[in-house]
Amino acid sequence: MDIVQVGEAVLRGKSKLLTRDEILTPPIQELITRMRDAMRNAPGVGLAAPQIGVPLSVAVIEDKPEYMKDIPEAVLTSRGRRPVPFHVVINPVLTLHPGTAVEFFEGCLSLAGFTAIVPRAQEVRVECLDQHGEPQVIEASGWYARILQHEIDHLNGTLYIDRMLSRSFSSVENHVRKWKDRPIEEVKRELNLDVES
Ligand code: ZN
């Protein structure tokens, strides 16, 4: 399945909320399955319904241990990245916990081939419904908190490029070649990120 790329209006709209009864219908359950498969095929750690062209307030998240096997332990620790089992987030309401924003490179399946440094809250709380229409409260930190902020942004028509440090915008190719796994402060210095643009 193709992931909708930036420039399509569906990525810039506000997603429609679902009732519990709607969530339990076959079309929504099938949508969740399609989203799970599209996320795993990509592969990605999260996917929002607008990214497959559906303007509904549904996101799926999964960060598998196998995605981490080639990432150095120190990098995983600095990002607070730990495995997150598959789950579904519907009608989420996001609360950012106060604290210093954390900056890391972030990518998006709808901006294939690019990445940038994006400041995000270190800790968040999300109130939502799950795939059974049951209320859930998620307290998350580190990389999981970043994934939640990224996916919930999608449901509000916001992309990471709206929040990125614009001078850090990079092709994935250059990122892998030059910036991957280096301390973010070093990257910011070399890219002259403190220069007024
Ligand atoms: Zn995205």
PDB file of C-alpha atoms and ligand atoms in Angstrom:
ATOM      1  CA  MET A   1       0.000   0.000   0.000  1.00  0.00           C
ATOM      2  CA  ASP A   2       1.224   3.465  -0.859  1.00  0.00           C
ATOM      3  CA  ILE A   3       1.747   5.988   1.898  1.00  0.00           C
ATOM      4  CA  VAL A   4       0.377   9.451   1.062  1.00  0.00           C
ATOM      5  CA  GLN A   5       3.229  11.893   0.453  1.00  0.00           C
ATOM      6  CA  VAL A   6       3.473  15.531   1.540  1.00  0.00           C
ATOM      7  CA  GLY A   7       1.510  17.888  -0.686  1.00  0.00           C
ATOM      8  CA  GLU A   8      -1.785  15.984  -0.375  1.00  0.00           C
ATOM      9  CA  ALA A   9      -4.538  17.916   1.428  1.00  0.00           C
ATOM     10  CA  VAL A  10      -5.498  14.893   3.573  1.00  0.00           C
ATOM     11  CA  LEU A  11      -2.217  15.349   5.486  1.00  0.00           C
ATOM     12  CA  ARG A  12      -3.201  18.922   6.360  1.00  0.00           C
ATOM     13  CA  GLY A  13      -6.779  18.422   7.556  1.00  0.00           C
ATOM     14  CA  LYS A  14      -8.185  17.765  11.007  1.00  0.00           C
ATOM     15  CA  SER A  15      -9.208  14.141  11.476  1.00  0.00           C
ATOM     16  CA  LYS A  16     -12.753  13.181  12.424  1.00  0.00           C
ATOM     17  CA  LEU A  17     -13.371  11.666  15.873  1.00  0.00           C
ATOM     18  CA  LEU A  18     -15.001   8.228  16.153  1.00  0.00           C
ATOM     19  CA  THR A  19     -17.710   7.017  18.536  1.00  0.00           C
ATOM     20  CA  ARG A  20     -17.268   3.753  20.444  1.00  0.00           C
ATOM     21  CA  ASP A  21     -19.947   2.154  18.256  1.00  0.00           C
ATOM     22  CA  GLU A  22     -18.181   3.262  15.081  1.00  0.00           C
ATOM     23  CA  ILE A  23     -14.861   1.839  16.329  1.00  0.00           C
ATOM     24  CA  LEU A  24     -16.454  -1.607  16.736  1.00  0.00           C
ATOM     25  CA  THR A  25     -17.774  -1.748  13.138  1.00  0.00           C
ATOM     26  CA  PRO A  26     -16.040  -3.971  10.546  1.00  0.00           C
ATOM     27  CA  PRO A  27     -14.901  -1.037   8.343  1.00  0.00           C
ATOM     28  CA  ILE A  28     -12.963   0.560  11.222  1.00  0.00           C
ATOM     29  CA  GLN A  29     -11.546  -2.781  12.383  1.00  0.00           C
ATOM     30  CA  GLU A  30     -10.437  -3.413   8.793  1.00  0.00           C
ATOM     31  CA  LEU A  31      -8.908   0.073   8.640  1.00  0.00           C
ATOM     32  CA  ILE A  32      -6.846  -0.733  11.759  1.00  0.00           C
ATOM     33  CA  THR A  33      -5.602  -3.966  10.168  1.00  0.00           C
ATOM     34  CA  ARG A  34      -4.675  -2.134   6.951  1.00  0.00           C
ATOM     35  CA  MET A  35      -2.819   0.518   8.953  1.00  0.00           C
ATOM     36  CA  ARG A  36      -0.941  -2.102  10.985  1.00  0.00           C
ATOM     37  CA  ASP A  37       0.129  -3.898   7.798  1.00  0.00           C
ATOM     38  CA  ALA A  38       1.162  -0.652   6.067  1.00  0.00           C
ATOM     39  CA  MET A  39       3.225   0.395   9.114  1.00  0.00           C
ATOM     40  CA  ARG A  40       4.972  -2.991   9.295  1.00  0.00           C
ATOM     41  CA  ASN A  41       5.613  -3.112   5.554  1.00  0.00           C
ATOM     42  CA  ALA A  42       7.153   0.368   5.451  1.00  0.00           C
ATOM     43  CA  PRO A  43       8.567  -0.328   8.065  1.00  0.00           C
ATOM     44  CA  GLY A  44       7.741   2.431  10.541  1.00  0.00           C
ATOM     45  CA  VAL A  45       7.104   2.818  14.268  1.00  0.00           C
ATOM     46  CA  GLY A  46       3.831   4.671  13.825  1.00  0.00           C
ATOM     47  CA  LEU A  47       1.194   5.502  11.223  1.00  0.00           C
ATOM     48  CA  ALA A  48      -1.807   7.835  11.251  1.00  0.00           C
ATOM     49  CA  ALA A  49      -4.950   7.205   9.181  1.00  0.00           C
ATOM     50  CA  PRO A  50      -4.464  10.348   7.002  1.00  0.00           C
ATOM     51  CA  GLN A  51      -1.224   8.767   5.790  1.00  0.00           C
ATOM     52  CA  ILE A  52      -3.279   6.134   3.965  1.00  0.00           C
ATOM     53  CA  GLY A  53      -5.725   8.807   2.829  1.00  0.00           C
ATOM     54  CA  VAL A  54      -8.370   8.344   5.559  1.00  0.00           C
ATOM     55  CA  PRO A  55      -9.254  11.518   7.562  1.00  0.00           C
ATOM     56  CA  LEU A  56     -10.168   9.720  10.812  1.00  0.00           C
ATOM     57  CA  SER A  57      -8.605  10.143  14.262  1.00  0.00           C
ATOM     58  CA  VAL A  58      -6.828   6.775  14.360  1.00  0.00           C
ATOM     59  CA  ALA A  59      -3.118   6.008  14.742  1.00  0.00           C
ATOM     60  CA  VAL A  60      -1.178   2.777  15.219  1.00  0.00           C
ATOM     61  CA  ILE A  61       2.150   2.469  17.024  1.00  0.00           C
ATOM     62  CA  GLU A  62       4.675  -0.364  17.381  1.00  0.00           C
ATOM     63  CA  ASP A  63       8.406  -0.202  18.084  1.00  0.00           C
ATOM     64  CA  LYS A  64       9.772  -3.721  17.745  1.00  0.00           C
ATOM     65  CA  PRO A  65      12.965  -4.982  19.427  1.00  0.00           C
ATOM     66  CA  GLU A  66      14.270  -6.005  15.977  1.00  0.00           C
ATOM     67  CA  TYR A  67      14.212  -2.343  14.844  1.00  0.00           C
ATOM     68  CA  MET A  68      16.792  -1.611  17.554  1.00  0.00           C
ATOM     69  CA  LYS A  69      19.289  -4.376  16.934  1.00  0.00           C
ATOM     70  CA  ASP A  70      21.640  -2.273  14.768  1.00  0.00           C
ATOM     71  CA  ILE A  71      21.464   0.863  16.919  1.00  0.00           C
ATOM     72  CA  PRO A  72      24.274   1.365  19.464  1.00  0.00           C
ATOM     73  CA  GLU A  73      23.207   0.937  23.088  1.00  0.00           C
ATOM     74  CA  ALA A  74      24.356   4.487  23.955  1.00  0.00           C
ATOM     75  CA  VAL A  75      22.103   5.917  21.233  1.00  0.00           C
ATOM     76  CA  LEU A  76      19.094   3.903  22.439  1.00  0.00           C
ATOM     77  CA  THR A  77      19.744   5.105  25.997  1.00  0.00           C
ATOM     78  CA  SER A  78      20.133   8.770  25.050  1.00  0.00           C
ATOM     79  CA  ARG A  79      16.836   8.631  23.129  1.00  0.00           C
ATOM     80  CA  GLY A  80      15.043   6.701  25.842  1.00  0.00           C
ATOM     81  CA  ARG A  81      14.088   4.170  23.185  1.00  0.00           C
ATOM     82  CA  ARG A  82      12.573   0.913  24.396  1.00  0.00           C
ATOM     83  CA  PRO A  83      10.289  -1.566  22.620  1.00  0.00           C
ATOM     84  CA  VAL A  84       6.600  -0.610  22.460  1.00  0.00           C
ATOM     85  CA  PRO A  85       4.038  -3.341  21.659  1.00  0.00           C
ATOM     86  CA  PHE A  86       1.480  -2.794  18.895  1.00  0.00           C
ATOM     87  CA  HIS A  87      -1.431  -0.654  19.981  1.00  0.00           C
ATOM     88  CA  VAL A  88      -4.094   1.644  18.570  1.00  0.00           C
ATOM     89  CA  VAL A  89      -4.714   5.260  19.570  1.00  0.00           C
ATOM     90  CA  ILE A  90      -8.138   6.737  18.717  1.00  0.00           C
ATOM     91  CA  ASN A  91      -9.402  10.313  19.431  1.00  0.00           C
ATOM     92  CA  PRO A  92      -6.222  11.130  21.401  1.00  0.00           C
ATOM     93  CA  VAL A  93      -5.933  14.161  23.653  1.00  0.00           C
ATOM     94  CA  LEU A  94      -2.273  15.023  24.249  1.00  0.00           C
ATOM     95  CA  THR A  95      -0.843  16.786  27.297  1.00  0.00           C
ATOM     96  CA  LEU A  96       2.849  17.730  27.270  1.00  0.00           C
ATOM     97  CA  HIS A  97       4.561  17.547  30.662  1.00  0.00           C
ATOM     98  CA  PRO A  98       6.619  20.652  31.419  1.00  0.00           C
ATOM     99  CA  GLY A  99      10.377  20.380  31.031  1.00  0.00           C
ATOM    100  CA  THR A 100      13.144  21.030  28.573  1.00  0.00           C
ATOM    101  CA  ALA A 101      12.440  19.912  25.018  1.00  0.00           C
ATOM    102  CA  VAL A 102      14.636  17.129  23.672  1.00  0.00           C
ATOM    103  CA  GLU A 103      16.121  17.360  20.184  1.00  0.00           C
ATOM    104  CA  PHE A 104      16.727  14.431  17.849  1.00  0.00           C
ATOM    105  CA  PHE A 105      16.506  13.670  14.143  1.00  0.00           C
ATOM    106  CA  GLU A 106      13.050  12.482  13.173  1.00  0.00           C
ATOM    107  CA  GLY A 107      11.600  11.184   9.929  1.00  0.00           C
ATOM    108  CA  CYS A 108       8.151  10.557   8.480  1.00  0.00           C
ATOM    109  CA  LEU A 109       6.844   7.971   6.004  1.00  0.00           C
ATOM    110  CA  SER A 110       4.983  10.838   4.269  1.00  0.00           C
ATOM    111  CA  LEU A 111       8.250  12.728   3.696  1.00  0.00           C
ATOM    112  CA  ALA A 112      10.202   9.826   2.281  1.00  0.00           C
ATOM    113  CA  GLY A 113      13.925  10.439   1.940  1.00  0.00           C
ATOM    114  CA  PHE A 114      14.241  13.348   4.389  1.00  0.00           C
ATOM    115  CA  THR A 115      14.882  13.940   8.078  1.00  0.00           C
ATOM    116  CA  ALA A 116      15.432  16.866  10.463  1.00  0.00           C
ATOM    117  CA  ILE A 117      16.038  17.701  14.104  1.00  0.00           C
ATOM    118  CA  VAL A 118      12.697  18.175  15.871  1.00  0.00           C
ATOM    119  CA  PRO A 119      12.334  19.417  19.469  1.00  0.00           C
ATOM    120  CA  ARG A 120       9.754  17.379  21.398  1.00  0.00           C
ATOM    121  CA  ALA A 121       8.548  17.120  24.992  1.00  0.00           C
ATOM    122  CA  GLN A 122      10.354  14.415  26.968  1.00  0.00           C
ATOM    123  CA  GLU A 123       7.182  13.235  28.716  1.00  0.00           C
ATOM    124  CA  VAL A 124       3.541  13.215  27.677  1.00  0.00           C
ATOM    125  CA  ARG A 125       0.160  11.982  28.782  1.00  0.00           C
ATOM    126  CA  VAL A 126      -2.363  10.770  26.214  1.00  0.00           C
ATOM    127  CA  GLU A 127      -6.023  10.074  26.845  1.00  0.00           C
ATOM    128  CA  CYS A 128      -7.602   8.047  24.047  1.00  0.00           C
ATOM    129  CA  LEU A 129      -9.732   5.068  23.097  1.00  0.00           C
ATOM    130  CA  ASP A 130      -8.230   1.732  22.067  1.00  0.00           C
ATOM    131  CA  GLN A 131      -9.341  -0.561  19.215  1.00  0.00           C
ATOM    132  CA  HIS A 132     -12.144  -1.923  21.419  1.00  0.00           C
ATOM    133  CA  GLY A 133     -13.450   1.586  22.110  1.00  0.00           C
ATOM    134  CA  GLU A 134     -12.211   1.408  25.724  1.00  0.00           C
ATOM    135  CA  PRO A 135     -10.732   4.534  27.361  1.00  0.00           C
ATOM    136  CA  GLN A 136      -6.967   4.406  27.965  1.00  0.00           C
ATOM    137  CA  VAL A 137      -4.485   6.723  29.627  1.00  0.00           C
ATOM    138  CA  ILE A 138      -0.897   6.506  28.375  1.00  0.00           C
ATOM    139  CA  GLU A 139       2.023   8.021  30.284  1.00  0.00           C
ATOM    140  CA  ALA A 140       5.069   7.978  28.026  1.00  0.00           C
ATOM    141  CA  SER A 141       8.620   9.289  27.978  1.00  0.00           C
ATOM    142  CA  GLY A 142      11.600   9.258  25.618  1.00  0.00           C
ATOM    143  CA  TRP A 143      11.211   7.901  22.090  1.00  0.00           C
ATOM    144  CA  TYR A 144       7.700   6.588  22.738  1.00  0.00           C
ATOM    145  CA  ALA A 145       6.632  10.090  23.798  1.00  0.00           C
ATOM    146  CA  ARG A 146       8.130  11.406  20.534  1.00  0.00           C
ATOM    147  CA  ILE A 147       6.223   8.843  18.457  1.00  0.00           C
ATOM    148  CA  LEU A 148       2.959   9.786  20.180  1.00  0.00           C
ATOM    149  CA  GLN A 149       3.552  13.519  19.568  1.00  0.00           C
ATOM    150  CA  HIS A 150       4.409  12.846  15.905  1.00  0.00           C
ATOM    151  CA  GLU A 151       1.326  10.678  15.248  1.00  0.00           C
ATOM    152  CA  ILE A 152      -1.093  12.935  17.116  1.00  0.00           C
ATOM    153  CA  ASP A 153       0.287  15.889  15.127  1.00  0.00           C
ATOM    154  CA  HIS A 154      -0.744  13.985  11.962  1.00  0.00           C
ATOM    155  CA  LEU A 155      -4.321  13.771  13.254  1.00  0.00           C
ATOM    156  CA  ASN A 156      -4.328  17.568  13.560  1.00  0.00           C
ATOM    157  CA  GLY A 157      -2.838  18.186  10.110  1.00  0.00           C
ATOM    158  CA  THR A 158       0.637  19.006  11.452  1.00  0.00           C
ATOM    159  CA  LEU A 159       3.875  17.544  10.062  1.00  0.00           C
ATOM    160  CA  TYR A 160       7.344  17.495  11.637  1.00  0.00           C
ATOM    161  CA  ILE A 161       8.510  20.086   9.104  1.00  0.00           C
ATOM    162  CA  ASP A 162       6.229  22.571  10.922  1.00  0.00           C
ATOM    163  CA  ARG A 163       8.257  22.034  14.110  1.00  0.00           C
ATOM    164  CA  MET A 164      11.746  21.172  12.859  1.00  0.00           C
ATOM    165  CA  LEU A 165      14.912  23.204  13.243  1.00  0.00           C
ATOM    166  CA  SER A 166      14.745  24.111   9.567  1.00  0.00           C
ATOM    167  CA  ARG A 167      18.495  24.401   9.049  1.00  0.00           C
ATOM    168  CA  SER A 168      18.902  20.735  10.079  1.00  0.00           C
ATOM    169  CA  PHE A 169      16.669  19.482   7.218  1.00  0.00           C
ATOM    170  CA  SER A 170      18.666  16.749   5.480  1.00  0.00           C
ATOM    171  CA  SER A 171      18.341  13.965   2.952  1.00  0.00           C
ATOM    172  CA  VAL A 172      18.345  10.562   4.655  1.00  0.00           C
ATOM    173  CA  GLU A 173      21.346   9.670   2.490  1.00  0.00           C
ATOM    174  CA  ASN A 174      23.406  12.560   3.903  1.00  0.00           C
ATOM    175  CA  HIS A 175      22.082  11.884   7.384  1.00  0.00           C
ATOM    176  CA  VAL A 176      23.281   8.267   7.286  1.00  0.00           C
ATOM    177  CA  ARG A 177      26.595   9.322   5.758  1.00  0.00           C
ATOM    178  CA  LYS A 178      27.378  12.216   8.131  1.00  0.00           C
ATOM    179  CA  TRP A 179      25.080  12.805  11.107  1.00  0.00           C
ATOM    180  CA  LYS A 180      23.582   9.534  12.279  1.00  0.00           C
ATOM    181  CA  ASP A 181      24.507   8.567  15.858  1.00  0.00           C
ATOM    182  CA  ARG A 182      26.538  11.759  16.460  1.00  0.00           C
ATOM    183  CA  PRO A 183      25.704  13.976  19.443  1.00  0.00           C
ATOM    184  CA  ILE A 184      23.038  16.478  18.440  1.00  0.00           C
ATOM    185  CA  GLU A 185      25.049  19.430  19.833  1.00  0.00           C
ATOM    186  CA  GLU A 186      27.911  18.536  17.501  1.00  0.00           C
ATOM    187  CA  VAL A 187      25.558  18.302  14.517  1.00  0.00           C
ATOM    188  CA  LYS A 188      24.016  21.671  15.387  1.00  0.00           C
ATOM    189  CA  ARG A 189      27.454  23.282  15.557  1.00  0.00           C
ATOM    190  CA  GLU A 190      28.594  21.891  12.212  1.00  0.00           C
ATOM    191  CA  LEU A 191      25.360  22.865  10.466  1.00  0.00           C
ATOM    192  CA  ASN A 192      25.516  26.384  11.963  1.00  0.00           C
ATOM    193  CA  LEU A 193      22.119  25.911  13.512  1.00  0.00           C
ATOM    194  CA  ASP A 194      22.445  28.888  15.802  1.00  0.00           C
ATOM    195  CA  VAL A 195      22.819  31.271  12.855  1.00  0.00           C
ATOM    196  CA  GLU A 196      19.732  33.405  12.283  1.00  0.00           C
ATOM    197  CA  SER A 197      18.031  32.378   9.079  1.00  0.00           C
TER     198      SER A 197
HETATM  199 ZN    ZN B   1       4.730  10.928  10.037  1.00  0.00          ZN
END
